[in-house]
Amino acid sequence: MTAHELFDIAVVGAGMAGSSLAAECAPHARVLLIEAEDTPGYHTTGRSAAFWHETIGGPQIYPLTAASGPWLAEHGFLSPRGGLHIGREDHRATAEAFVAEFLAAGARIELIGRRQLEQIVPGLRPNWIIGAWEPECADIDVAAMHQHYLAAARKAGSVLRVRARLDGVERTGADWTLSWSGAAGPGAARAALLVNAAGAWADGVAQLAGAAPLGIQPLRRSMVQLRVDPVPPEALPLTLSFDEDFYFRPQGGRLWLSPHDETPDVARDAAPEELDIAKAIDRMEQAVDWKVLGLERRWAGLRSFSPDRLPVFGFDPARDGLFWFAGQGGFGIQTAPAAARLSAQQLLGLPRDAMTESIDAACYSPARFAA
């Protein structure tokens, strides 16, 4: 690539967010995708135990989730799993309100009792007596989905630059001038539009571009892989506590377990802390009578949230040509198809289609944070 080659759109970040948006834009525009790491998806995307789960993120995320589901199923990225929130007697009011709220939103969910819980989760301790069952919950093949988007973007003519750590962004007339450094050497380009899809680094990219940060906060989420006795059945659903302090699911004869932590962190290569792992195991053992035989693996990733925990999609109200595509929290992968389609339509001035026509884009606009 020659210095200062002109692109229509430069997307910073090649995780699921950036790659999906690049794939949606590339058939209509010349797109540059810039990634600081050696490979796209090294951080959050590559560490996600993602599900398509209708209730994750709350009712305002549900439209993005519902719109994305058919695309994910059509492309073969979903495997049936089922989702189950479990609670004790003191959770009854919470469980009833939770089910009612999502039924009203259009989700498939039902309140169930102890007898059904025993059939779904073997070894569940007696004090867990109420549940919310979500039959449509499914595992997502994150790696295949990410590679699909990268390949689609490449096939449509987008240019990917890895090992390219952005260190200069200037507004020059109607364009952006970008420069980067890294193991592959320095580079530079110009683009008419700049997309901030940098995940945990989003506020830093905004400041580099001369825009005010929005308060995108990285929160650490930890995960551990355990050997347990009995071996968890592969039909076991994603199981979450109404206290939101643990969840688990089977994975190839092992158990993936999280303390459901949301520890404020900084943009970095995240690692789990021993205390969080210990909390996860203790909470699981309070829910089921399984014996832990071994801890085989542990990891952590950063989930980035805006101050109101909704994603940020749209043009910056005070910085011309800067588009935010950030703050996707723990629902960014399951909502990526609809979010990317919606944002590409905004970027390129394209009409809404069947996937996006019922989504209220205004509630995700960065303008909501303007003073």
Short mmCIF file of C-alpha atoms in Angstrom, two decimals:
data_model
loop_
_atom_site.label_atom_id
_atom_site.label_comp_id
_atom_site.label_asym_id
_atom_site.label_seq_id
_atom_site.Cartn_x
_atom_site.Cartn_y
_atom_site.Cartn_z
CA MET A 1 0.00 0.00 0.00
CA THR A 2 1.41 3.39 -0.96
CA ALA A 3 1.60 6.10 1.70
CA HIS A 4 -1.62 8.01 2.20
CA GLU A 5 -3.68 5.84 -0.11
CA LEU A 6 -7.26 7.07 0.06
CA PHE A 7 -10.07 4.95 1.51
CA ASP A 8 -13.72 5.72 2.01
CA ILE A 9 -13.78 4.23 5.51
CA ALA A 10 -11.04 3.33 7.99
CA VAL A 11 -12.14 0.94 10.76
CA VAL A 12 -9.94 0.78 13.86
CA GLY A 13 -10.14 -2.68 15.45
CA ALA A 14 -10.55 -6.02 13.67
CA GLY A 15 -12.35 -8.01 16.34
CA MET A 16 -15.95 -9.08 15.81
CA ALA A 17 -17.16 -5.47 15.82
CA GLY A 18 -14.73 -4.09 13.27
CA SER A 19 -14.72 -7.14 11.00
CA SER A 20 -18.52 -7.37 10.85
CA LEU A 21 -18.87 -3.69 10.04
CA ALA A 22 -16.09 -3.88 7.42
CA ALA A 23 -17.86 -6.84 5.79
CA GLU A 24 -21.14 -4.91 5.63
CA CYS A 25 -19.49 -1.77 4.22
CA ALA A 26 -16.95 -3.29 1.81
CA PRO A 27 -19.42 -4.09 -1.02
CA HIS A 28 -20.29 -0.39 -1.16
CA ALA A 29 -17.07 1.40 -0.21
CA ARG A 30 -13.28 1.03 -0.08
CA VAL A 31 -12.52 -0.04 3.50
CA LEU A 32 -9.29 -0.15 5.50
CA LEU A 33 -9.32 -2.38 8.61
CA ILE A 34 -6.55 -1.58 11.12
CA GLU A 35 -5.59 -4.04 13.88
CA ALA A 36 -2.86 -3.46 16.49
CA GLU A 37 -2.30 -7.14 17.32
CA ASP A 38 -0.64 -9.88 15.25
CA THR A 39 -4.02 -11.45 14.51
CA PRO A 40 -7.58 -10.07 14.54
CA GLY A 41 -9.71 -11.02 17.52
CA TYR A 42 -6.85 -11.57 19.96
CA HIS A 43 -8.60 -9.93 22.91
CA THR A 44 -12.36 -10.05 23.63
CA THR A 45 -13.49 -11.87 20.48
CA GLY A 46 -10.94 -14.65 20.85
CA ARG A 47 -11.81 -15.25 24.52
CA SER A 48 -15.58 -15.24 24.35
CA ALA A 49 -17.74 -18.18 25.42
CA ALA A 50 -20.53 -16.62 23.42
CA PHE A 51 -24.19 -17.54 23.34
CA TRP A 52 -27.20 -16.33 21.47
CA HIS A 53 -29.24 -15.61 24.57
CA GLU A 54 -32.39 -13.52 24.29
CA THR A 55 -32.23 -11.94 27.77
CA ILE A 56 -28.58 -10.86 27.87
CA GLY A 57 -28.24 -7.11 28.12
CA GLY A 58 -31.87 -6.36 28.95
CA PRO A 59 -34.92 -5.39 26.91
CA GLN A 60 -33.18 -2.59 24.97
CA ILE A 61 -30.63 -5.09 23.63
CA TYR A 62 -33.31 -7.62 22.72
CA PRO A 63 -34.17 -6.00 19.34
CA LEU A 64 -30.54 -6.39 18.20
CA THR A 65 -30.43 -9.97 19.49
CA ALA A 66 -33.72 -10.94 17.87
CA ALA A 67 -32.75 -9.36 14.55
CA SER A 68 -29.39 -11.18 14.56
CA GLY A 69 -30.71 -14.65 15.40
CA PRO A 70 -32.03 -15.65 11.96
CA TRP A 71 -28.78 -14.58 10.26
CA LEU A 72 -26.69 -16.59 12.74
CA ALA A 73 -28.89 -19.66 12.23
CA GLU A 74 -28.91 -19.32 8.45
CA HIS A 75 -25.12 -19.21 8.33
CA GLY A 76 -24.73 -22.24 10.60
CA PHE A 77 -23.12 -20.49 13.58
CA LEU A 78 -25.64 -21.66 16.21
CA SER A 79 -25.86 -24.96 18.09
CA PRO A 80 -28.84 -25.69 20.36
CA ARG A 81 -28.10 -25.26 24.05
CA GLY A 82 -30.98 -23.82 26.08
CA GLY A 83 -30.61 -21.26 28.82
CA LEU A 84 -31.69 -21.46 32.45
CA HIS A 85 -31.69 -18.87 35.22
CA ILE A 86 -31.96 -20.51 38.63
CA GLY A 87 -33.01 -19.05 41.96
CA ARG A 88 -33.96 -19.70 45.55
CA GLU A 89 -37.24 -18.76 47.24
CA ASP A 90 -35.97 -15.22 47.83
CA HIS A 91 -35.58 -14.83 44.05
CA ARG A 92 -39.25 -15.55 43.28
CA ALA A 93 -40.31 -11.94 42.74
CA THR A 94 -37.20 -11.26 40.66
CA ALA A 95 -37.81 -14.36 38.54
CA GLU A 96 -41.47 -13.54 37.93
CA ALA A 97 -40.69 -9.96 36.92
CA PHE A 98 -37.81 -11.12 34.70
CA VAL A 99 -39.99 -13.58 32.80
CA ALA A 100 -42.84 -11.10 32.41
CA GLU A 101 -40.53 -8.40 31.09
CA PHE A 102 -39.01 -10.57 28.38
CA LEU A 103 -42.29 -12.21 27.41
CA ALA A 104 -43.56 -8.68 26.75
CA ALA A 105 -40.48 -7.99 24.62
CA GLY A 106 -41.15 -11.07 22.48
CA ALA A 107 -38.68 -13.61 23.89
CA ARG A 108 -39.48 -17.30 24.36
CA ILE A 109 -39.16 -17.80 28.11
CA GLU A 110 -41.15 -19.52 30.86
CA LEU A 111 -41.17 -19.78 34.63
CA ILE A 112 -40.48 -23.31 35.90
CA GLY A 113 -40.38 -24.98 39.31
CA ARG A 114 -38.27 -27.43 41.27
CA ARG A 115 -39.48 -30.60 39.54
CA GLN A 116 -38.47 -29.31 36.10
CA LEU A 117 -35.19 -27.93 37.43
CA GLU A 118 -34.22 -31.36 38.77
CA GLN A 119 -34.75 -32.85 35.32
CA ILE A 120 -32.63 -30.20 33.60
CA VAL A 121 -29.73 -29.84 36.07
CA PRO A 122 -28.77 -33.13 37.77
CA GLY A 123 -27.36 -32.67 41.24
CA LEU A 124 -28.99 -29.26 41.81
CA ARG A 125 -29.11 -28.58 45.54
CA PRO A 126 -32.57 -28.50 47.19
CA ASN A 127 -32.76 -24.75 47.92
CA TRP A 128 -32.78 -23.87 44.20
CA ILE A 129 -36.49 -24.04 43.50
CA ILE A 130 -37.38 -21.59 40.72
CA GLY A 131 -36.11 -21.07 37.20
CA ALA A 132 -36.56 -19.16 33.96
CA TRP A 133 -36.19 -21.47 30.96
CA GLU A 134 -35.12 -20.10 27.55
CA PRO A 135 -35.33 -22.88 24.94
CA GLU A 136 -33.94 -20.74 22.11
CA CYS A 137 -30.55 -20.08 23.78
CA ALA A 138 -27.74 -21.45 21.60
CA ASP A 139 -23.95 -21.66 21.50
CA ILE A 140 -22.24 -19.46 18.90
CA ASP A 141 -19.22 -20.67 16.92
CA VAL A 142 -17.35 -17.43 17.51
CA ALA A 143 -14.19 -18.34 15.60
CA ALA A 144 -16.12 -19.43 12.48
CA MET A 145 -18.30 -16.33 12.61
CA HIS A 146 -15.30 -14.02 12.95
CA GLN A 147 -13.48 -15.71 10.08
CA HIS A 148 -16.63 -15.46 7.96
CA TYR A 149 -16.73 -11.70 8.41
CA LEU A 150 -13.00 -11.27 7.77
CA ALA A 151 -13.27 -13.36 4.60
CA ALA A 152 -16.36 -11.50 3.40
CA ALA A 153 -14.65 -8.15 3.94
CA ARG A 154 -11.53 -9.33 2.11
CA LYS A 155 -13.53 -10.77 -0.79
CA ALA A 156 -15.36 -7.47 -1.20
CA GLY A 157 -12.05 -5.61 -1.46
CA SER A 158 -11.30 -4.36 2.04
CA VAL A 159 -7.65 -4.06 3.12
CA LEU A 160 -6.52 -5.48 6.47
CA ARG A 161 -3.42 -4.20 8.24
CA VAL A 162 -2.30 -6.13 11.34
CA ARG A 163 0.51 -5.21 13.75
CA ALA A 164 -0.55 -1.64 13.08
CA ARG A 165 -0.82 0.31 16.32
CA LEU A 166 -2.50 3.61 15.59
CA ASP A 167 -0.40 6.50 16.85
CA GLY A 168 -1.55 9.48 14.80
CA VAL A 169 -4.97 10.69 13.66
CA GLU A 170 -5.51 14.12 12.12
CA ARG A 171 -8.47 15.75 10.45
CA THR A 172 -7.19 17.23 7.18
CA GLY A 173 -9.94 19.01 5.33
CA ALA A 174 -12.72 16.53 4.66
CA ASP A 175 -10.51 13.49 5.33
CA TRP A 176 -8.69 11.76 8.14
CA THR A 177 -4.96 11.15 7.95
CA LEU A 178 -3.93 8.08 9.94
CA SER A 179 -0.47 6.82 10.81
CA TRP A 180 0.59 3.69 12.64
CA SER A 181 3.64 1.78 13.76
CA GLY A 182 4.33 -1.82 14.66
CA ALA A 183 6.27 -4.97 13.89
CA ALA A 184 5.31 -4.74 10.23
CA GLY A 185 6.75 -1.23 10.00
CA PRO A 186 5.15 2.21 9.81
CA GLY A 187 2.16 2.94 7.62
CA ALA A 188 -0.18 5.75 6.72
CA ALA A 189 -3.50 6.25 4.95
CA ARG A 190 -6.29 8.73 4.41
CA ALA A 191 -9.98 8.05 4.80
CA ALA A 192 -13.13 10.06 4.46
CA LEU A 193 -14.71 8.39 7.50
CA LEU A 194 -13.13 6.97 10.66
CA VAL A 195 -14.87 4.17 12.59
CA ASN A 196 -13.93 3.63 16.22
CA ALA A 197 -14.42 -0.12 16.77
CA ALA A 198 -11.53 -0.43 19.22
CA GLY A 199 -13.37 -2.13 22.09
CA ALA A 200 -11.61 -1.50 25.40
CA TRP A 201 -9.41 1.05 23.62
CA ALA A 202 -12.35 3.04 22.19
CA ASP A 203 -12.03 6.11 24.40
CA GLY A 204 -8.29 6.30 23.69
CA VAL A 205 -8.89 6.17 19.93
CA ALA A 206 -11.52 8.90 20.26
CA GLN A 207 -9.09 11.16 22.11
CA LEU A 208 -6.42 10.48 19.50
CA ALA A 209 -8.94 11.69 16.92
CA GLY A 210 -9.66 14.84 18.89
CA ALA A 211 -13.04 13.73 20.23
CA ALA A 212 -14.27 13.62 23.81
CA PRO A 213 -14.26 10.17 25.44
CA LEU A 214 -17.67 8.71 26.28
CA GLY A 215 -16.66 6.76 29.36
CA ILE A 216 -16.33 3.34 27.71
CA GLN A 217 -15.26 1.18 30.66
CA PRO A 218 -13.51 -2.18 30.25
CA LEU A 219 -14.79 -4.75 32.76
CA ARG A 220 -12.90 -7.99 33.32
CA ARG A 221 -14.77 -11.30 32.97
CA SER A 222 -13.04 -14.52 34.10
CA MET A 223 -13.56 -18.12 33.02
CA VAL A 224 -12.22 -21.47 34.16
CA GLN A 225 -12.37 -24.97 32.69
CA LEU A 226 -12.93 -27.75 35.25
CA ARG A 227 -13.02 -31.53 35.38
CA VAL A 228 -15.99 -32.45 37.55
CA ASP A 229 -17.66 -35.63 38.76
CA PRO A 230 -20.11 -36.53 37.39
CA VAL A 231 -19.14 -35.50 33.88
CA PRO A 232 -21.54 -32.72 32.86
CA PRO A 233 -24.01 -33.94 30.24
CA GLU A 234 -23.63 -32.25 26.88
CA ALA A 235 -27.35 -31.43 26.99
CA LEU A 236 -26.85 -29.30 30.11
CA PRO A 237 -28.02 -25.75 29.37
CA LEU A 238 -26.23 -22.52 30.01
CA THR A 239 -27.06 -22.13 33.70
CA LEU A 240 -27.01 -18.75 35.42
CA SER A 241 -27.89 -17.55 38.91
CA PHE A 242 -30.50 -14.83 39.39
CA ASP A 243 -27.89 -13.21 41.67
CA GLU A 244 -25.72 -12.86 38.55
CA ASP A 245 -22.74 -14.22 40.48
CA PHE A 246 -21.97 -17.38 38.45
CA TYR A 247 -22.81 -19.26 35.29
CA PHE A 248 -21.66 -22.54 33.76
CA ARG A 249 -22.08 -24.75 30.70
CA PRO A 250 -20.58 -28.03 29.46
CA GLN A 251 -17.77 -28.08 26.92
CA GLY A 252 -16.44 -31.36 25.57
CA GLY A 253 -16.79 -33.32 28.80
CA ARG A 254 -15.57 -30.41 30.91
CA LEU A 255 -17.33 -27.53 32.64
CA TRP A 256 -16.81 -23.89 31.72
CA LEU A 257 -17.51 -21.77 34.78
CA SER A 258 -17.48 -18.01 35.41
CA PRO A 259 -18.02 -15.94 38.56
CA HIS A 260 -19.92 -13.51 36.31
CA ASP A 261 -17.42 -10.87 37.42
CA GLU A 262 -17.42 -7.30 36.13
CA THR A 263 -14.25 -5.86 37.60
CA PRO A 264 -13.28 -2.38 36.32
CA ASP A 265 -9.99 -2.68 34.46
CA VAL A 266 -7.89 -0.87 31.88
CA ALA A 267 -7.36 -1.66 28.19
CA ARG A 268 -4.77 -4.44 28.28
CA ASP A 269 -4.16 -8.16 27.82
CA ALA A 270 -6.43 -9.27 30.67
CA ALA A 271 -5.70 -12.20 32.99
CA PRO A 272 -7.89 -13.81 35.68
CA GLU A 273 -7.20 -13.35 39.38
CA GLU A 274 -7.05 -16.29 41.80
CA LEU A 275 -9.75 -14.81 44.03
CA ASP A 276 -12.22 -14.64 41.16
CA ILE A 277 -11.56 -18.29 40.26
CA ALA A 278 -12.04 -19.34 43.88
CA LYS A 279 -15.33 -17.41 44.06
CA ALA A 280 -16.62 -19.12 40.93
CA ILE A 281 -15.90 -22.61 42.24
CA ASP A 282 -17.40 -21.84 45.66
CA ARG A 283 -20.60 -20.48 44.13
CA MET A 284 -20.95 -23.46 41.80
CA GLU A 285 -20.51 -25.87 44.72
CA GLN A 286 -23.32 -24.08 46.57
CA ALA A 287 -25.60 -24.74 43.60
CA VAL A 288 -24.75 -28.34 42.63
CA ASP A 289 -23.32 -31.39 44.41
CA TRP A 290 -20.65 -32.10 41.80
CA LYS A 291 -17.08 -32.78 42.87
CA VAL A 292 -14.27 -30.71 41.33
CA LEU A 293 -11.49 -33.05 40.17
CA GLY A 294 -9.18 -30.55 38.53
CA LEU A 295 -8.73 -27.03 37.23
CA GLU A 296 -7.41 -27.33 33.68
CA ARG A 297 -7.49 -23.84 32.22
CA ARG A 298 -8.31 -20.24 33.09
CA TRP A 299 -8.59 -17.03 31.11
CA ALA A 300 -10.14 -13.56 31.15
CA GLY A 301 -11.38 -11.01 28.67
CA LEU A 302 -12.54 -7.40 28.72
CA ARG A 303 -16.18 -6.51 28.10
CA SER A 304 -16.56 -2.79 27.45
CA PHE A 305 -19.65 -0.85 28.49
CA SER A 306 -20.84 2.71 28.00
CA PRO A 307 -22.13 4.58 31.09
CA ASP A 308 -25.73 3.41 30.47
CA ARG A 309 -24.65 -0.10 29.41
CA LEU A 310 -26.10 0.28 25.92
CA PRO A 311 -23.87 0.11 22.83
CA VAL A 312 -22.76 3.25 21.02
CA PHE A 313 -23.50 3.27 17.28
CA GLY A 314 -23.43 6.50 15.31
CA PHE A 315 -21.59 9.64 14.30
CA ASP A 316 -19.92 11.69 17.01
CA PRO A 317 -22.05 14.83 17.52
CA ALA A 318 -19.02 17.11 17.84
CA ARG A 319 -16.36 15.54 15.59
CA ASP A 320 -17.14 15.38 11.89
CA GLY A 321 -16.46 12.08 10.16
CA LEU A 322 -15.97 10.03 13.36
CA PHE A 323 -18.35 7.09 13.82
CA TRP A 324 -18.61 5.15 17.09
CA PHE A 325 -19.10 1.37 17.03
CA ALA A 326 -18.26 0.49 20.61
CA GLY A 327 -19.57 -0.38 24.06
CA GLN A 328 -21.00 -3.77 23.06
CA GLY A 329 -20.43 -5.25 26.51
CA GLY A 330 -21.13 -8.96 26.84
CA PHE A 331 -23.62 -9.06 23.97
CA GLY A 332 -21.47 -7.81 21.08
CA ILE A 333 -21.07 -11.15 19.33
CA GLN A 334 -24.70 -12.23 19.46
CA THR A 335 -25.84 -8.80 18.21
CA ALA A 336 -23.06 -8.26 15.64
CA PRO A 337 -25.10 -9.11 12.51
CA ALA A 338 -27.82 -6.55 13.19
CA ALA A 339 -25.50 -3.97 14.74
CA ALA A 340 -23.12 -4.08 11.78
CA ARG A 341 -25.94 -3.93 9.23
CA LEU A 342 -27.59 -1.01 11.02
CA SER A 343 -24.32 0.91 11.38
CA ALA A 344 -23.30 0.30 7.77
CA GLN A 345 -26.64 1.73 6.69
CA GLN A 346 -25.98 4.82 8.80
CA LEU A 347 -22.41 5.21 7.54
CA LEU A 348 -23.31 4.83 3.88
CA GLY A 349 -26.75 6.43 3.85
CA LEU A 350 -28.42 3.18 2.85
CA PRO A 351 -32.09 2.39 3.54
CA ARG A 352 -33.14 0.04 6.32
CA ASP A 353 -33.90 -3.56 5.39
CA ALA A 354 -35.84 -6.43 6.92
CA MET A 355 -33.10 -7.07 9.51
CA THR A 356 -32.97 -3.51 10.82
CA GLU A 357 -36.32 -1.90 10.09
CA SER A 358 -37.72 -2.38 13.59
CA ILE A 359 -34.59 -1.28 15.50
CA ASP A 360 -34.62 2.12 17.20
CA ALA A 361 -31.17 3.46 16.31
CA ALA A 362 -31.60 6.63 18.38
CA CYS A 363 -31.24 4.81 21.70
CA TYR A 364 -27.71 3.72 20.69
CA SER A 365 -26.54 7.10 19.34
CA PRO A 366 -23.52 8.78 20.98
CA ALA A 367 -25.55 12.01 20.91
CA ARG A 368 -27.36 10.74 24.02
CA PHE A 369 -24.25 11.59 26.06
CA ALA A 370 -23.97 15.16 24.78
CA ALA A 371 -24.33 17.79 27.49
#
